[in-house]
Every structure is written in structure tokens, then in C-alpha cells.
């Protein structure tokens, strides 16, 4: 990996976002979930119309991690009413940080997280928060290392499977 750039995604990036989103979600969760549930989630969550609407939402931000002209990961942030849970208006939600498996351990996730910190500072967020599946040990370790602590749980639906996400937060003020 020679260069890594973090760039703000635009509406023109919808197909790149769709591709990296489907790839990384599959790499992360396919082994632990049924094929039917994975297929349903990938079709719905990464549908072109849904991603286009999310990219157009001024309260959501997408960033692409690009290495040598190849998209290798992405970040999705939400503020205000775009947050997936009704948190404080001055909070920043990290909805997704995903990195292609071949780039794990190469500081791509950390670079995306650093971008989230920059946005949190720019909008003067009092804290950042996220939900992470209780069985996603790699992500739990990453967020704990970056100062997040669990404050609650919520249910995440993957197809017909209800899964427990740990809600974690990091105070910034």
C-alpha cells in the first residue's frame, strides 16, 4: 500500500460505495450468518436508491479510503436526525467503518477513524457513539483501543435474525 487517501464521497461515488459496502460487509459477517439473511441485508442496505438518498442527506457523511486508485474501505457518519438511534443533537454517530479484508492491519480503519474525529471536532460534538455487534471482536477491540466504552445495547436486524449490538460512546468534552 503506497498511498492512502481519505476522500469525501459524492453522489458520483454511489457505485464504488455500493461495491465496497457489499464486499466488506460480506467479508466481515458471511461466516457467522445465513446466506439468506446476508443476501436480503446486502440487497436492501446497499441498494443504489438507498445509498443515493443517504449520500444526498446533509446529515450523513461518507468517506472512501483509496489506496493506489482502489477503494479499500469506507466510513459513514450521521448527525442530528440521521442518527440510527435518537441520541443528542450534538452527538456524532459512526454508523460504519469497514475495510477490505486484504487491508486489515494496515492502519486503514485508523485513518478512517481519524477522519471521524476531525468531523466531530468541526461540528463540536460532545461525544461520538456507535453500535457494534457483540460477536464482532475485531471491531470491539478497535473501538475499545480508541477510548470507547459500552453504555447500552440495541437490536440489529439482519434478515430475520435479531442480533445484539453493543452501543459504545466516547466523550469529547
XYZ file of C-alpha atoms in Angstrom:
173
model
C 0.000 0.000 0.000
C 1.860 3.034 -1.281
C -0.642 5.793 -0.674
C -3.828 6.078 1.316
C -6.228 8.939 0.728
C -9.443 9.583 2.613
C -11.876 11.391 0.316
C -15.422 12.613 0.865
C -17.819 10.513 -1.195
C -20.193 12.260 -3.576
C -23.246 11.119 -5.477
C -20.879 10.135 -8.318
C -19.310 7.552 -5.978
C -22.519 5.603 -5.340
C -21.399 2.503 -7.276
C -17.969 2.491 -5.610
C -19.662 2.798 -2.230
C -22.096 0.022 -3.104
C -19.273 -2.275 -4.185
C -17.013 -1.719 -1.159
C -20.023 -1.836 1.168
C -21.201 -5.201 -0.081
C -17.671 -6.609 -0.196
C -16.665 -5.579 3.313
C -19.964 -6.499 4.954
C -19.787 -9.951 3.353
C -16.158 -10.446 4.363
C -16.960 -9.429 7.923
C -20.205 -11.305 8.553
C -20.900 -14.029 5.946
C -19.278 -16.799 8.011
C -21.481 -16.039 11.026
C -24.856 -15.577 9.326
C -27.163 -17.473 6.981
C -26.852 -16.959 3.245
C -30.498 -15.845 3.012
C -30.133 -13.234 5.741
C -26.918 -11.911 4.203
C -28.453 -11.693 0.722
C -31.531 -9.834 1.985
C -29.448 -7.365 4.007
C -26.974 -6.683 1.203
C -29.734 -6.131 -1.359
C -31.677 -3.756 0.898
C -28.924 -1.848 2.686
C -26.721 -1.340 -0.359
C -29.422 -0.750 -2.969
C -28.470 2.068 -5.338
C -31.584 4.117 -4.469
C -30.979 3.794 -0.710
C -27.297 4.754 -0.967
C -28.143 7.659 -3.275
C -30.656 9.002 -0.749
C -28.122 8.607 2.070
C -25.434 10.409 0.047
C -27.885 13.269 -0.572
C -28.749 13.584 3.135
C -26.886 16.626 4.520
C -26.838 14.980 7.980
C -24.847 11.958 6.738
C -21.233 11.908 5.608
C -19.446 9.196 3.639
C -15.694 8.919 3.169
C -13.791 6.492 0.980
C -10.363 5.076 1.787
C -8.470 4.880 -1.503
C -5.138 3.112 -1.942
C -3.417 3.286 -5.315
C -6.702 4.305 -7.006
C -8.601 1.366 -5.431
C -11.364 1.853 -2.839
C -10.317 -0.286 0.140
C -12.704 0.913 2.860
C -15.281 3.475 3.849
C -16.761 5.451 6.718
C -20.336 6.598 7.306
C -21.140 9.262 9.897
C -24.529 10.632 10.987
C -25.596 13.729 12.877
C -28.911 15.186 14.012
C -31.947 13.241 12.815
C -29.887 10.949 10.539
C -28.632 9.069 13.605
C -29.908 5.492 13.741
C -30.872 5.947 17.393
C -32.298 9.092 18.941
C -29.134 10.403 20.551
C -28.259 14.006 21.358
C -28.303 16.505 18.525
C -24.691 17.403 19.292
C -23.507 13.777 19.064
C -21.767 12.162 16.083
C -22.680 8.600 15.169
C -20.113 6.391 13.500
C -22.519 4.121 11.654
C -19.905 2.235 9.653
C -16.166 1.789 9.395
C -15.398 -1.094 7.057
C -12.120 -2.107 5.445
C -11.448 -4.777 2.813
C -10.016 -7.897 4.445
C -6.753 -7.716 2.493
C -6.140 -4.290 4.080
C -6.777 -5.308 7.701
C -3.844 -4.402 9.923
C -2.645 -1.676 7.558
C -3.991 1.320 9.514
C -6.877 1.983 7.085
C -9.524 1.773 9.818
C -7.428 4.091 11.994
C -7.213 6.638 9.143
C -10.995 6.486 8.696
C -11.469 6.865 12.445
C -9.165 9.909 12.408
C -11.485 11.420 9.783
C -14.434 10.827 12.118
C -12.548 12.633 14.894
C -11.947 15.608 12.578
C -15.650 15.853 11.756
C -16.563 15.545 15.445
C -14.225 18.451 16.192
C -15.574 20.543 13.291
C -19.196 20.140 14.397
C -18.243 20.487 18.074
C -19.811 17.141 19.007
C -19.922 16.433 22.727
C -19.425 12.722 22.066
C -19.183 10.062 19.382
C -21.186 6.856 19.564
C -21.759 3.672 17.588
C -23.344 0.247 17.663
C -21.169 -2.840 17.131
C -22.265 -6.479 17.023
C -21.344 -8.282 20.220
C -19.666 -11.034 18.130
C -17.516 -8.632 16.075
C -14.492 -8.979 18.335
C -12.078 -7.239 15.954
C -14.246 -4.100 15.878
C -14.877 -4.207 19.646
C -11.130 -4.289 20.239
C -10.574 -1.414 17.792
C -13.165 0.838 19.410
C -12.049 -0.001 22.945
C -8.459 0.823 21.954
C -9.725 4.197 20.708
C -11.387 5.053 24.012
C -14.998 3.925 23.513
C -16.949 2.355 26.380
C -20.243 0.471 26.305
C -23.283 2.378 27.557
C -26.237 0.300 26.300
C -27.367 -2.370 23.834
C -29.843 -2.409 20.970
C -31.204 -4.914 18.490
C -29.859 -5.010 14.959
C -31.927 -6.964 12.462
C -30.067 -8.952 9.812
C -32.758 -10.533 7.660
C -34.935 -12.442 10.123
C -32.196 -12.656 12.776
C -32.258 -10.276 15.739
C -28.715 -9.605 16.927
C -27.432 -7.653 19.903
C -25.290 -4.614 19.205
C -23.271 -3.054 21.983
C -23.722 0.697 21.984
C -20.447 2.435 22.730
C -19.539 6.072 23.219
C -16.532 8.315 23.627
C -16.971 11.655 25.369
C -15.198 14.548 23.686
C -15.847 17.417 26.082
